[in-house]
mmCIF file of C-alpha atoms in Angstrom:
data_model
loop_
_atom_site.group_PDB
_atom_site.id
_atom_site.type_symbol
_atom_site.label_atom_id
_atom_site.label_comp_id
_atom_site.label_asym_id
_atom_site.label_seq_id
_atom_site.Cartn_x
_atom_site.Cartn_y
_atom_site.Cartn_z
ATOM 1 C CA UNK A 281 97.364 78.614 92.261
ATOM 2 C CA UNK A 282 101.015 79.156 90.876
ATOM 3 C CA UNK A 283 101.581 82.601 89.551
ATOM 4 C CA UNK A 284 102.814 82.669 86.029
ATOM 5 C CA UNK A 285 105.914 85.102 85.713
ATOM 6 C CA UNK A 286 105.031 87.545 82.864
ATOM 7 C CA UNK A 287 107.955 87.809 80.554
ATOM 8 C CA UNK A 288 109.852 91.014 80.965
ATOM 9 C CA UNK A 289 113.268 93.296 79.934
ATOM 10 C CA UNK A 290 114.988 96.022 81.569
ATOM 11 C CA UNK A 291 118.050 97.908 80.174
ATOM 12 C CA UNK A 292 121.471 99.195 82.166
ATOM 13 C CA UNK A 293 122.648 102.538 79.967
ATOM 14 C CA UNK A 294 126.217 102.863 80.898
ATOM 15 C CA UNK A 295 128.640 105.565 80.062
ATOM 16 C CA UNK A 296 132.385 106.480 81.076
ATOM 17 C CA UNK A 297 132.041 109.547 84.088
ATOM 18 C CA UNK A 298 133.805 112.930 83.425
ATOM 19 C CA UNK A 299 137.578 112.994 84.736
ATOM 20 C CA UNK A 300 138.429 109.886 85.320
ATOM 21 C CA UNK A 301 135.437 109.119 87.749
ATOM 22 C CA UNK A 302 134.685 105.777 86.375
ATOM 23 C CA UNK A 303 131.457 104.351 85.347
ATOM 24 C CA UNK A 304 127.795 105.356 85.085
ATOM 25 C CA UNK A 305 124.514 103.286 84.777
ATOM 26 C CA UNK A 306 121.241 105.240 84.587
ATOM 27 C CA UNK A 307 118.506 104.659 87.127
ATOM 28 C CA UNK A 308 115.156 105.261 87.757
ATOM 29 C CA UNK A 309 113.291 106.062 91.105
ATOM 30 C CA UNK A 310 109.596 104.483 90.848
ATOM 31 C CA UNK A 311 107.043 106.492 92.276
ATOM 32 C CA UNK A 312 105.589 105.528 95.378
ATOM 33 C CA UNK A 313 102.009 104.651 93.611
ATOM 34 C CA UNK A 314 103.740 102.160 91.557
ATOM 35 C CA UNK A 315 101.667 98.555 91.813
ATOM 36 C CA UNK A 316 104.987 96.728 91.437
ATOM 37 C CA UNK A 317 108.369 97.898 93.463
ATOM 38 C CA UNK A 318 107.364 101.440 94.549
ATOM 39 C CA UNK A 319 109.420 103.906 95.513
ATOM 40 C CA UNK A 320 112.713 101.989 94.534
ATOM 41 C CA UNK A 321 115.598 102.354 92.323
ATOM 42 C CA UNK A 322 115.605 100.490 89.247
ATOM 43 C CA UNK A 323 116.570 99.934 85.760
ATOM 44 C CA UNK A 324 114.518 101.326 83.112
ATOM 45 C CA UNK A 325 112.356 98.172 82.222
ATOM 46 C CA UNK A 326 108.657 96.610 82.022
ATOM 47 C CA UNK A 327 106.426 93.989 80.488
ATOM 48 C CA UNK A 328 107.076 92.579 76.914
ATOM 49 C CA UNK A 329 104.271 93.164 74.625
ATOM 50 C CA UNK A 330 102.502 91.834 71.730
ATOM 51 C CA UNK A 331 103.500 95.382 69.608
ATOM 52 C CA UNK A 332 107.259 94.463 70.597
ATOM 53 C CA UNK A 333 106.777 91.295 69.335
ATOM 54 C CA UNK A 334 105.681 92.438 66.169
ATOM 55 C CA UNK A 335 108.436 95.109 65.863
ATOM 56 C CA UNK A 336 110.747 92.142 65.948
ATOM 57 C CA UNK A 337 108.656 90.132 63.297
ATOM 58 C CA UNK A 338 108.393 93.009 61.057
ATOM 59 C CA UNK A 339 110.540 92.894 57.781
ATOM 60 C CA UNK A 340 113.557 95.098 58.368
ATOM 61 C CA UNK A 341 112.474 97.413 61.516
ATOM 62 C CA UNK A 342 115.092 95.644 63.497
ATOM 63 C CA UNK A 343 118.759 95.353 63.364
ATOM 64 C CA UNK A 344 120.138 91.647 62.904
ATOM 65 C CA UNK A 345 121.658 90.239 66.175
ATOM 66 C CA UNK A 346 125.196 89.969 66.430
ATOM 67 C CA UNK A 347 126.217 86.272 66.063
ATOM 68 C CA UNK A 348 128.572 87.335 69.178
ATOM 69 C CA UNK A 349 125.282 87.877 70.975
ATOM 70 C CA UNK A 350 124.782 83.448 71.190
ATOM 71 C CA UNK A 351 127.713 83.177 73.574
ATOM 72 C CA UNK A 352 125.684 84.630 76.211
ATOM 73 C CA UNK A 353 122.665 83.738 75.081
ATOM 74 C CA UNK A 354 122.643 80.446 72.912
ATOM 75 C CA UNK A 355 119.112 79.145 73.145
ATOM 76 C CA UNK A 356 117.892 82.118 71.561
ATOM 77 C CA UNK A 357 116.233 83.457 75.289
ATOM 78 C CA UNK A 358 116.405 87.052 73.245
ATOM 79 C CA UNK A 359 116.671 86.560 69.636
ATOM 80 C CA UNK A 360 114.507 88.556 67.130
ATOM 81 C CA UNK A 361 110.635 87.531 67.494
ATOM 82 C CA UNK A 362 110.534 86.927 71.262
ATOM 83 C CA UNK A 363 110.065 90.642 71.841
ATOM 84 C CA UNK A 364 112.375 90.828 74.612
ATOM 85 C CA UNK A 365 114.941 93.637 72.763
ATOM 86 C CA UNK A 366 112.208 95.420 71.168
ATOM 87 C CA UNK A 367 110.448 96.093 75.044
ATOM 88 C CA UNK A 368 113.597 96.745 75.908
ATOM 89 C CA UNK A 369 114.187 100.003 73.770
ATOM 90 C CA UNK A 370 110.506 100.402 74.399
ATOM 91 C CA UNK A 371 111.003 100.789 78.199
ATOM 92 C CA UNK A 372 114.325 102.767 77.518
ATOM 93 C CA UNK A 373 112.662 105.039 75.476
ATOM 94 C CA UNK A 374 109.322 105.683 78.000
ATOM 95 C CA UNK A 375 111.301 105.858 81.138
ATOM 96 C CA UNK A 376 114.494 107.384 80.262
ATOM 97 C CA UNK A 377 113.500 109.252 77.064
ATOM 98 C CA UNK A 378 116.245 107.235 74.883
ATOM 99 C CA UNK A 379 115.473 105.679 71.643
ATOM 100 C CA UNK A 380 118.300 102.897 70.632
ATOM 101 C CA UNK A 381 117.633 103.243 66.822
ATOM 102 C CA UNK A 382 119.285 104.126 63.335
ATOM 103 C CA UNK A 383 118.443 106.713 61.003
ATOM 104 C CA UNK A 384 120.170 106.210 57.771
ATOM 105 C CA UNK A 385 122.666 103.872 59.194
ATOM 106 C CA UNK A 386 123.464 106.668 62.324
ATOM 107 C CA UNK A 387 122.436 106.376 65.877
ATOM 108 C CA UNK A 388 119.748 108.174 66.119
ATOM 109 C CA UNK A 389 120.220 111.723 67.152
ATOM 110 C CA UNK A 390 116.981 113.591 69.802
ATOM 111 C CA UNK A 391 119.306 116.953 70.057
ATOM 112 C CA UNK A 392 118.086 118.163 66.619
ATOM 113 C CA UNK A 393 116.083 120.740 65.969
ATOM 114 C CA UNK A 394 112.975 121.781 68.280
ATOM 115 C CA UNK A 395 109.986 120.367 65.861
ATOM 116 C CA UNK A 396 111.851 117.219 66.134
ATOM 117 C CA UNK A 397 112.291 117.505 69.898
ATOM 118 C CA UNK A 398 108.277 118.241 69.691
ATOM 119 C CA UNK A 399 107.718 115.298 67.938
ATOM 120 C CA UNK A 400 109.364 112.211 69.647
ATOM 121 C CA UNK A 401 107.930 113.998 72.632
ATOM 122 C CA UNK A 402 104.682 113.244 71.671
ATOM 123 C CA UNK A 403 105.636 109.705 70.915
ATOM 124 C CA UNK A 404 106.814 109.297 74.184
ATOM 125 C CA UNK A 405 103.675 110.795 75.427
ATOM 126 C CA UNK A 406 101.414 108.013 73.619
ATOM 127 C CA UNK A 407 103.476 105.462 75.038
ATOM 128 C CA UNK A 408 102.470 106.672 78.693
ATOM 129 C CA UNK A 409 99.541 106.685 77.495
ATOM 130 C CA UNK A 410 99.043 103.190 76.279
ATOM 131 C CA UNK A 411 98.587 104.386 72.580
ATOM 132 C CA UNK A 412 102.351 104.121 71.387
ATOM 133 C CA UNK A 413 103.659 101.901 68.673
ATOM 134 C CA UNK A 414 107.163 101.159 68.307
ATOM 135 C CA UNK A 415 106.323 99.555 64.649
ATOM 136 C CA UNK A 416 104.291 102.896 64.096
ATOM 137 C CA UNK A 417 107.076 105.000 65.218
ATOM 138 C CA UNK A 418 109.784 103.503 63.558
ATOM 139 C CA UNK A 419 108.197 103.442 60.129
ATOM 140 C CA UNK A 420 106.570 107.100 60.564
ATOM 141 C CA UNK A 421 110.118 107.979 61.049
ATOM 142 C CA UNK A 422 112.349 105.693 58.742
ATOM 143 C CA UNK A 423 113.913 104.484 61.950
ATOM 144 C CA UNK A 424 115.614 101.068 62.055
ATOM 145 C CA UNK A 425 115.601 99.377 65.880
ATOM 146 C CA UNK A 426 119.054 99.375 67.259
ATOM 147 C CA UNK A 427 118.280 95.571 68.259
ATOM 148 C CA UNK A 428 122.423 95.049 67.791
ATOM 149 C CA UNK A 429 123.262 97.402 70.610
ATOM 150 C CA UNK A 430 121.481 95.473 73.295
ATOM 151 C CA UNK A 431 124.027 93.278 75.268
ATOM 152 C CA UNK A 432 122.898 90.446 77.252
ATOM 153 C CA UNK A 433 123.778 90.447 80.931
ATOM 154 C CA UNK A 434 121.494 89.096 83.196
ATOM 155 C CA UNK A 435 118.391 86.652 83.375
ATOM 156 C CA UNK A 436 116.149 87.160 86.809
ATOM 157 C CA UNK A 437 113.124 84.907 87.554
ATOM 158 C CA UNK A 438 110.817 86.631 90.396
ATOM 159 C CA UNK A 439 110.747 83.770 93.175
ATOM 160 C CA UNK A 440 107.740 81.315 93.499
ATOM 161 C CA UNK A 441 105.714 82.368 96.256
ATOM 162 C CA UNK A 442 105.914 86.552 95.329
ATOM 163 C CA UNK A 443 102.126 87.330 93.695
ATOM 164 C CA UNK A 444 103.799 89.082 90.755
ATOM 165 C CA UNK A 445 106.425 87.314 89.134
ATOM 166 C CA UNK A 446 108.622 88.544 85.656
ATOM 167 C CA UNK A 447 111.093 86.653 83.770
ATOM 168 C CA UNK A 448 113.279 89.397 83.171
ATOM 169 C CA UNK A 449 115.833 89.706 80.630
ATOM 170 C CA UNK A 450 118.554 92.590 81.834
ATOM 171 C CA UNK A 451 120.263 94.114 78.628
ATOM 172 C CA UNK A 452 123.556 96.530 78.967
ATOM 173 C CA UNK A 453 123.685 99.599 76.278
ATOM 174 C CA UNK A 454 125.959 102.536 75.529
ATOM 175 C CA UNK A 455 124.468 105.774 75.706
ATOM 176 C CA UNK A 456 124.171 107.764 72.817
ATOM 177 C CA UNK A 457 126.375 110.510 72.655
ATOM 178 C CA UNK A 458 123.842 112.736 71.255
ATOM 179 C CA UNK A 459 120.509 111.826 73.302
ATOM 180 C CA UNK A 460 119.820 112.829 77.432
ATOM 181 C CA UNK A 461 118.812 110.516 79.719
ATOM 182 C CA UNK A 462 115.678 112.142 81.474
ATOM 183 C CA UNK A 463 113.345 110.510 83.607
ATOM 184 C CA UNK A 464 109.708 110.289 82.677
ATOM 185 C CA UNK A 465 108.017 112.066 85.827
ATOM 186 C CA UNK A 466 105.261 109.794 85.790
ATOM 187 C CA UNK A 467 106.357 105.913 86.306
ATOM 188 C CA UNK A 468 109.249 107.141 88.132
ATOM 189 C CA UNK A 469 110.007 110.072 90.857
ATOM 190 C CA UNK A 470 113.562 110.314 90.005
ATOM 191 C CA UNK A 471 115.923 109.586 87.797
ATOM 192 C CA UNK A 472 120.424 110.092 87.938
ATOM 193 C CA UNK A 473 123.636 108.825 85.983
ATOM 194 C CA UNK A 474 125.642 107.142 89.174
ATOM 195 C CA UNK A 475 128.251 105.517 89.461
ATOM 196 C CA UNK A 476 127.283 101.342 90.614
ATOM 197 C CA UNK A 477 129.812 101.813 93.891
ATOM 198 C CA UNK A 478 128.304 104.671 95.408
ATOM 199 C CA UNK A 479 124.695 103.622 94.828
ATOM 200 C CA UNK A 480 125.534 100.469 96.722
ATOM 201 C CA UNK A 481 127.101 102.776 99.259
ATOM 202 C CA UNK A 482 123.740 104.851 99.698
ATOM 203 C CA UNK A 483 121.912 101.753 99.788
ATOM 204 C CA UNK A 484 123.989 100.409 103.377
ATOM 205 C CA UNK A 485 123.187 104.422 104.697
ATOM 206 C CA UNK A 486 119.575 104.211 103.991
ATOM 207 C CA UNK A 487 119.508 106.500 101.314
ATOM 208 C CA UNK A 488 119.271 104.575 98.178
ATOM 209 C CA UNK A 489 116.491 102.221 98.235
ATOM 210 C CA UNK A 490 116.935 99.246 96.241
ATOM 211 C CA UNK A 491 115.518 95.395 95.959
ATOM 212 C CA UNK A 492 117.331 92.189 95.608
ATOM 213 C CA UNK A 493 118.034 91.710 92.001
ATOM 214 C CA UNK A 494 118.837 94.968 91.392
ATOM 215 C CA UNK A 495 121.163 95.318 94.081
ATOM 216 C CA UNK A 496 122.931 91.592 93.254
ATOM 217 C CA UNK A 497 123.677 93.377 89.328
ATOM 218 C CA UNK A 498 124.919 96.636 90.668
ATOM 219 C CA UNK A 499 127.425 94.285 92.787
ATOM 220 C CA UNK A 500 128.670 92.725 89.286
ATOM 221 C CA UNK A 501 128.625 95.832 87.676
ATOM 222 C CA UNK A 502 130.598 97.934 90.292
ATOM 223 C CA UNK A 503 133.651 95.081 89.139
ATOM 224 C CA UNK A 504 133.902 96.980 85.751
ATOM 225 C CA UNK A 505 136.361 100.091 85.283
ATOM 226 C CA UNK A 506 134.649 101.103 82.169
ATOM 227 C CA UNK A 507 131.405 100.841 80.158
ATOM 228 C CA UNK A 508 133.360 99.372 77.318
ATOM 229 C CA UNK A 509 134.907 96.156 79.835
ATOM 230 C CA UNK A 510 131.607 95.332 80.789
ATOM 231 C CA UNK A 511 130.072 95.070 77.119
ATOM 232 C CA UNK A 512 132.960 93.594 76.333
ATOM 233 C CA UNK A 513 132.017 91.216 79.357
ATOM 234 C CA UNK A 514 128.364 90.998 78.423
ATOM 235 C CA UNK A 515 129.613 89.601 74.214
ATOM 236 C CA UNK A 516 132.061 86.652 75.771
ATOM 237 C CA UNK A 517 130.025 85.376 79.036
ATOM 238 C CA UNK A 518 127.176 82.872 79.229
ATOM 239 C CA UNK A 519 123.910 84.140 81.095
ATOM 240 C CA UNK A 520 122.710 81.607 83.565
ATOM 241 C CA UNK A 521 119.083 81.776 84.981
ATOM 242 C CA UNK A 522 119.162 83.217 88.219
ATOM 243 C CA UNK A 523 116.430 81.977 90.337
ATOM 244 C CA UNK A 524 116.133 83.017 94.200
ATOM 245 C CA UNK A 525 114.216 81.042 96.343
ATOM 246 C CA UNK A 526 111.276 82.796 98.611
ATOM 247 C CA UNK A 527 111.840 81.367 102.500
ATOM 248 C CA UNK A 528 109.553 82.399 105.403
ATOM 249 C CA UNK A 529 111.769 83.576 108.658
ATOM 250 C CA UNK A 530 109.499 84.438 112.081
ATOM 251 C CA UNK A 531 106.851 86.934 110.770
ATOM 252 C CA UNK A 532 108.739 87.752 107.151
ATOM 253 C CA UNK A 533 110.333 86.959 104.698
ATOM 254 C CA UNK A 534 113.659 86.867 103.160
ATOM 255 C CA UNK A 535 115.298 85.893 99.954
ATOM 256 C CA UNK A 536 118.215 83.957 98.710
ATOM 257 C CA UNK A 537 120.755 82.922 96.305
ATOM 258 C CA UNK A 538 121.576 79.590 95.858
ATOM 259 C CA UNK A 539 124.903 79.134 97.249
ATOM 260 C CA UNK A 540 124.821 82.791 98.465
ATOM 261 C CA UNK A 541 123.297 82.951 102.115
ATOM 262 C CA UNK A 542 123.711 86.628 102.428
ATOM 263 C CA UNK A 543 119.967 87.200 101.838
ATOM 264 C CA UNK A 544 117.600 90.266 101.286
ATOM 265 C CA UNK A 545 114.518 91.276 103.911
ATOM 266 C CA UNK A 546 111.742 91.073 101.505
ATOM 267 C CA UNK A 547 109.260 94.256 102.678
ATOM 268 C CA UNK A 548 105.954 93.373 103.698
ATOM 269 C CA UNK A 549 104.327 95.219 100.780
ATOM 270 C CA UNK A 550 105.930 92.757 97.924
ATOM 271 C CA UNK A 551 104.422 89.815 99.408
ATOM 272 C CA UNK A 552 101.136 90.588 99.535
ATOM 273 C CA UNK A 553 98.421 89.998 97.069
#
């Protein structure tokens, strides 16, 4: 029986390196228990829920979309009401510990005072815990979603023949000036600001594990001098499906591109039920 890919976003937080060094995207190390992609580097993503959903559908708790945002994304893949931005601050916010959201008409600032450091601490918290609310959050706070800061830059679909499968949306963001990226130590083992170049360089020494899709966007990101080209990038380029195909070579597999025969060694793990 076909497996149904679960709908799914994940977010790249960029920011410009110190001196000159170029850019940054934040990434995540899963921990070796994880049911799906263990012990890999990823972006901070997951599942899109029925709570995300109705943060979207909620009067207000979002910020509008950017009519910008429809030349990458023109049949509405991620407007308001599919979920797929709200998961994606979700995610953001439980794996990296950074909330993309206003507060009187100001990114939202987590380097305030220590009760308030307390507090979305606990939010986080419930969120781990499967008791988190973004709609709950963001009213018990007067937060507004930022929805509008959420650039669209990739669409993944897991290949048939994998026995979990997501339909991944892949948003870019700027990192708040005034909120740290820090990992969750639960979902993930790991977590660093690198530059796209050198993680692709750890990956070829061994160093840096990493599976196929993510390592395709870190190859389109590493093109980008700055984390202002590539949303600039993100506002004035289509996103196309991309859809690998799963093909059986010997004893494993491998997958592929179409029209790009390079390939990726799928590990034995990730193929089997």
């Amino acid at each position: 029986m076909a497996v149904v890919p679960r709908p799914a976003s994940a977010v790249m937080l960029l920011r410009n390196g110190h001196a000159g060094t170029g850019m940054e995207v934040f990434m995540v190390r899963r921990v070796v228990q994880s049911e799906f992609m263990p012990d890999v580097y990823v972006f901070p993503g997951g599942s899109i829920k029925a709570d995300d959903r109705a943060a979207e559908e909620s009067a207000q708790l979002c910020a509008p979309v950017p009519a910008r945002e429809t030349v990458a994304d023109p049949e509405g893949r991620t407007a308001l009401g599919t979920g797929a931005r709200a998961a994606a601050i979700r995610e953001l916010f439980e794996e990296a510990g950074v909330l993309l959201a206003y507060r009187n008409g100001s990114l939202l600032a987590l380097t305030e005072d220590e009760a308030g450091k307390a507090r979305f601490a606990d939010y986080r918290r419930a969120f781990h815990e499967r008791r988190g609310s973004l709609v709950e959050l963001a009213r018990s706070e007067g937060l507004q979603l930022a929805t509008d800061q959420l650039h669209y830059f990739a669409h993944w679909l897991t290949p048939e023949g994998m026995p979990r499968r997501f339909d991944t949306h892949f948003f870019l963001a700027l990192a708040p000036s005034e909120q740290q990226a820090v990992y969750d130590h639960l979902e993930t083992s790991d977590g660093l600001w690198i530059r796209p170049a050198e993680a692709l360089a750890r990956y070829q020494e061994g160093s840096f594990p990493l599976v196929f899709a993510t390592l395709r966007q870190l190859e389109e990101l590493a093109a980008f001098a700055s984390a202002e080209e590539a949303l600039a990038f993100a506002v004035s380029h289509y996103v196309p499906l991309k859809q690998p195909r799963l093909v059986q070579e010997g004893e494993g597999y491998r997958i592929y591109l179409p029209g790009d025969e390079r390939g990726w060694e799928v590990p034995p793990h990730m193929t089997q039920g």
